[in-house]
Amino acid sequence: PCSILITGSSGLIGSALVNFFRRKKFKVYTLVRNTSAQINEFCRYWNPSHRVQANFEGLNFDIVIHLCGEPITGRWNQEKMDSIYASRINSTQLLVSNLELANIKPKIFMCASGIGYYGSSINDEFNEESPPFSQTFTSRVCQNWEVEANSIKQFSPTTRVVNLRFAVVLSSFGGAFPLTTALFKMYVGGSLGEGTQFLSWVSLEDTIRAIDHICATPELEGPINIAASYITQAEYTKLLAQQLQRPTIIWIPQIILRMIFGQAVDEVLFASQKVVSKKLLDSNFRFLDINVNQLIARLITELK
């Protein structure tokens, strides 16, 4: 059977991938930073922040999917931003050197990135060939993250490297959706500013299907957008409120949000990205969740 290593396996996408590939009868290995976790043949300990490598003795991986990184939720002060940066860059450097020392040359090395790579624009549509529109912190993180992922080619030139540029992943199991839904249920949900900024989104199920499709499609490499569609923040807020039968009377000004979330307001909440998954669509991949209203309805039902 195919063997696969997944980091960030406790996160939203990682945990779904572990379950998905186990059902496909893959040999699934995970790397964990939690010392109380059940360490065994398939679960190895490592600690990127202390540069502690994993023990890969006797192992080989066909596919490595690296999703490890500090969550972007919460207030972005300098310390948080340093942690967001270091957790992604340092863990990728450590993983690549870990594989090199163990002489493991995977067929495929997938590393998370994000549509934050493109910066922010109200008008421009971004595909994989679009250069960053604006140099933001998030864009710099993604650019450097992708450089580190590509460094595996220095010792394993035949490895197919894929940079997964994720849009906002909508799921009832985690991420932003359960939180925003809870706020609306408490009558404190509202539009972020005027809501003219574009939100590119994808369902968790389509995210997993896309990764599986990439694994099975040898010509797909380099940066790959994973975004089903996009919608303005105001329209998304309106649909969510309608489904929850709550008013959207609150319009949350940028200045208030900045006091709460710091720089995350400009980098995440007010960033505008119209992203197209050109490479996936050109390789005959089809997103199943393309109607955001139907998806919102389904996720709300799952939350009940």
XYZ file of C-alpha atoms in Angstrom:
304
model
C 0.000 0.000 0.000
C 0.939 3.637 -0.516
C 2.549 5.279 2.535
C 1.831 8.891 3.407
C 3.169 11.275 6.069
C 0.895 14.085 7.301
C 1.964 16.938 9.591
C -0.630 19.207 11.208
C -2.817 16.115 11.514
C -4.837 17.548 14.409
C -6.008 20.539 12.333
C -9.181 20.833 10.287
C -7.718 19.692 6.949
C -5.117 17.346 8.452
C -7.568 15.308 10.528
C -9.936 14.966 7.558
C -7.030 13.802 5.357
C -5.897 11.207 7.905
C -9.407 9.693 7.950
C -9.734 9.898 4.164
C -6.443 8.124 3.393
C -6.970 5.498 6.101
C -10.287 4.623 4.453
C -8.344 4.237 1.187
C -6.113 1.721 3.026
C -2.993 3.924 2.810
C -0.334 3.518 5.489
C -0.824 6.875 7.226
C 1.958 8.287 9.404
C 1.607 11.475 11.438
C 4.037 13.809 13.197
C 2.840 15.280 16.481
C 4.248 17.898 18.850
C 2.105 16.775 21.774
C 4.218 14.624 24.126
C 1.085 13.068 25.652
C -0.010 11.742 22.250
C 0.065 8.017 21.594
C 3.548 7.646 20.052
C 3.755 4.437 18.016
C 4.891 3.119 14.646
C 2.443 5.377 12.791
C 2.661 8.425 15.053
C 6.080 10.026 15.587
C 7.105 12.869 17.880
C 8.849 16.013 16.622
C 9.106 19.590 17.826
C 9.847 22.245 15.173
C 10.025 25.149 17.651
C 12.878 23.336 19.474
C 14.279 21.850 16.257
C 13.663 18.279 17.454
C 13.548 15.979 14.430
C 11.407 12.877 14.116
C 12.794 9.361 14.105
C 12.224 8.101 10.539
C 14.376 4.996 10.930
C 13.122 2.148 8.744
C 10.435 4.324 7.144
C 9.793 5.492 3.612
C 7.018 7.764 2.333
C 5.497 7.954 -1.134
C 3.663 11.180 -0.267
C 4.364 13.880 2.335
C 1.664 16.472 3.126
C 2.929 19.270 5.366
C 0.143 21.336 6.970
C 1.805 22.351 10.222
C 1.555 25.991 11.361
C 0.385 28.335 14.127
C -3.377 29.066 13.736
C -4.076 32.523 12.298
C -7.034 33.141 14.635
C -6.718 35.668 17.443
C -5.086 39.073 17.818
C -2.135 39.751 15.534
C 0.515 41.581 17.524
C 4.234 41.289 16.698
C 4.665 38.145 18.816
C 1.740 36.383 17.142
C 2.983 37.356 13.671
C 6.494 36.142 14.471
C 4.958 32.841 15.572
C 2.805 32.557 12.408
C 5.931 33.110 10.313
C 8.377 30.912 12.247
C 5.970 27.982 12.711
C 5.576 27.696 8.933
C 9.089 28.506 7.709
C 11.039 26.685 10.444
C 8.869 23.565 10.432
C 9.263 23.257 6.651
C 13.037 23.658 6.900
C 13.141 21.042 9.684
C 10.953 18.563 7.803
C 12.998 18.860 4.597
C 16.288 18.335 6.472
C 14.673 15.468 8.434
C 13.763 13.717 5.168
C 17.214 14.379 3.728
C 19.018 12.911 6.768
C 16.818 9.801 6.573
C 17.431 9.666 2.798
C 13.670 9.647 2.143
C 12.808 10.957 -1.309
C 9.015 11.095 -1.590
C 7.335 10.990 -4.991
C 5.135 13.914 -3.925
C 5.805 16.678 -1.393
C 2.753 18.867 -0.748
C 3.081 21.900 1.470
C 0.337 24.225 2.650
C 0.344 27.819 1.480
C -2.561 30.203 1.068
C -4.280 32.614 -1.272
C -2.780 35.285 0.994
C 0.170 34.853 -1.401
C -1.577 37.245 -3.819
C -1.996 40.112 -1.402
C -5.273 41.988 -1.710
C -7.226 43.478 -4.621
C -10.886 44.396 -5.094
C -10.737 44.188 -8.908
C -8.112 41.651 -9.976
C -8.814 37.948 -10.402
C -5.912 35.713 -9.364
C -4.819 32.435 -10.944
C -1.626 30.508 -10.198
C 0.438 32.639 -12.576
C -0.603 35.946 -10.984
C 2.241 37.709 -9.166
C 1.534 39.060 -5.661
C -0.619 42.182 -6.125
C 0.492 43.792 -2.870
C 3.340 42.992 -0.482
C 1.568 42.157 2.772
C 2.883 40.166 5.743
C 0.694 37.216 4.712
C 2.010 37.376 1.168
C 5.594 37.350 2.401
C 4.886 34.343 4.651
C 3.384 32.383 1.733
C 6.180 33.309 -0.678
C 8.915 32.227 1.744
C 6.959 29.105 2.729
C 6.816 28.024 -0.911
C 10.559 28.641 -1.350
C 11.308 26.382 1.639
C 9.002 23.642 0.296
C 10.755 23.745 -3.075
C 14.136 23.284 -1.382
C 13.447 19.527 -1.159
C 14.410 19.394 -4.846
C 18.032 20.093 -3.900
C 18.454 16.524 -2.619
C 15.444 14.910 -4.314
C 15.134 16.446 -7.800
C 12.469 13.978 -8.955
C 10.036 14.847 -6.129
C 6.875 16.553 -7.380
C 6.440 19.637 -5.182
C 2.946 21.112 -4.768
C 2.167 24.385 -2.959
C -1.442 24.188 -1.778
C -2.821 27.732 -1.924
C -5.922 27.253 0.205
C -8.872 29.634 0.112
C -11.062 29.951 3.243
C -12.109 26.371 4.025
C -15.765 26.232 5.078
C -16.685 23.371 7.404
C -18.913 22.670 10.392
C -15.987 20.840 12.066
C -13.741 23.872 12.590
C -12.197 26.963 11.074
C -14.100 30.241 10.810
C -17.609 28.932 10.042
C -18.741 27.632 13.482
C -17.462 30.834 15.107
C -19.246 33.258 12.761
C -22.415 31.146 12.975
C -22.328 31.312 16.787
C -22.016 35.122 16.660
C -25.061 35.413 14.384
C -27.093 33.117 16.637
C -26.329 35.506 19.504
C -27.515 38.448 17.349
C -24.011 39.960 17.176
C -23.088 38.886 13.646
C -22.527 41.507 11.043
C -20.740 42.666 7.957
C -17.033 43.444 8.205
C -16.910 47.103 7.254
C -18.834 47.839 4.053
C -18.347 44.233 2.960
C -17.077 45.046 -0.536
C -14.033 42.788 -0.081
C -14.145 39.405 -1.831
C -13.970 36.126 0.074
C -12.680 33.104 -1.863
C -13.986 29.879 -0.337
C -13.996 26.090 -0.677
C -15.738 23.318 1.258
C -13.656 20.927 3.365
C -14.967 17.985 1.298
C -13.817 19.584 -1.966
C -10.465 20.420 -0.358
C -9.879 16.722 0.408
C -11.075 15.690 -3.062
C -8.741 18.254 -4.642
C -5.722 16.929 -2.711
C -6.616 13.357 -3.720
C -6.942 14.504 -7.355
C -3.535 16.227 -7.203
C -1.968 13.006 -5.858
C -3.393 11.090 -8.832
C -2.508 13.708 -11.489
C 1.255 13.744 -12.228
C 1.184 16.926 -14.337
C -0.081 19.001 -11.394
C 2.840 20.633 -9.606
C 3.978 23.949 -8.201
C 1.383 26.365 -6.814
C -2.219 25.156 -7.018
C -5.198 27.272 -5.949
C -7.874 25.438 -3.985
C -10.877 27.759 -4.252
C -14.341 26.834 -5.537
C -15.643 30.375 -5.978
C -15.748 33.847 -4.440
C -18.388 36.139 -2.976
C -18.368 39.587 -1.365
C -18.220 39.676 2.426
C -21.563 41.574 2.463
C -23.288 38.936 0.291
C -21.857 36.082 2.392
C -23.031 37.796 5.589
C -26.514 38.298 4.110
C -26.837 34.619 3.094
C -25.651 33.420 6.505
C -28.098 35.717 8.308
C -30.992 34.577 6.085
C -30.250 30.889 6.716
C -30.032 31.502 10.471
C -33.076 33.791 10.408
C -31.122 36.539 12.123
C -30.828 40.226 11.247
C -27.597 41.742 9.908
C -28.127 45.089 11.498
C -24.595 45.294 12.810
C -21.971 46.901 10.627
C -18.635 46.455 12.358
C -16.265 49.355 11.611
C -12.643 48.628 10.763
C -11.319 50.746 13.643
C -13.184 48.677 16.264
C -12.047 45.394 14.692
C -8.450 46.640 14.579
C -8.554 47.263 18.338
C -9.589 43.629 18.842
C -7.646 41.751 16.161
C -4.660 44.001 15.449
C -3.057 43.649 12.016
C -5.201 40.573 11.216
C -7.924 43.052 10.226
C -5.992 44.317 7.203
C -4.287 40.989 6.453
C -7.260 38.630 6.782
C -10.674 40.171 7.523
C -10.463 43.006 4.991
C -8.203 41.306 2.440
C -9.997 40.944 -0.896
C -9.177 37.997 -3.138
C -10.984 36.754 -6.229
C -9.194 33.461 -6.785
C -9.663 30.987 -9.647
C -8.444 27.372 -9.464
C -7.194 27.387 -13.039
C -4.806 24.430 -12.767
C -7.360 22.166 -11.065
C -10.124 23.046 -13.538
C -7.770 22.614 -16.519
C -6.948 19.103 -15.252
C -10.670 18.157 -15.312
C -11.257 18.503 -11.569
C -14.784 19.634 -10.704
C -15.812 21.199 -7.418
C -19.023 19.661 -6.054
C -19.860 22.498 -3.659
C -20.200 25.523 -5.939
C -23.391 27.057 -4.538
C -22.394 28.860 -1.342
C -26.010 29.222 -0.186
C -26.597 25.453 -0.363
C -23.280 24.846 1.388
C -24.128 27.296 4.208
C -27.506 25.552 4.666
C -25.811 22.133 4.878
C -23.170 23.297 7.349
C -25.777 24.912 9.604
C -27.705 21.601 9.649
C -24.492 19.754 10.577
C -23.885 22.186 13.453
C -27.264 21.481 15.041
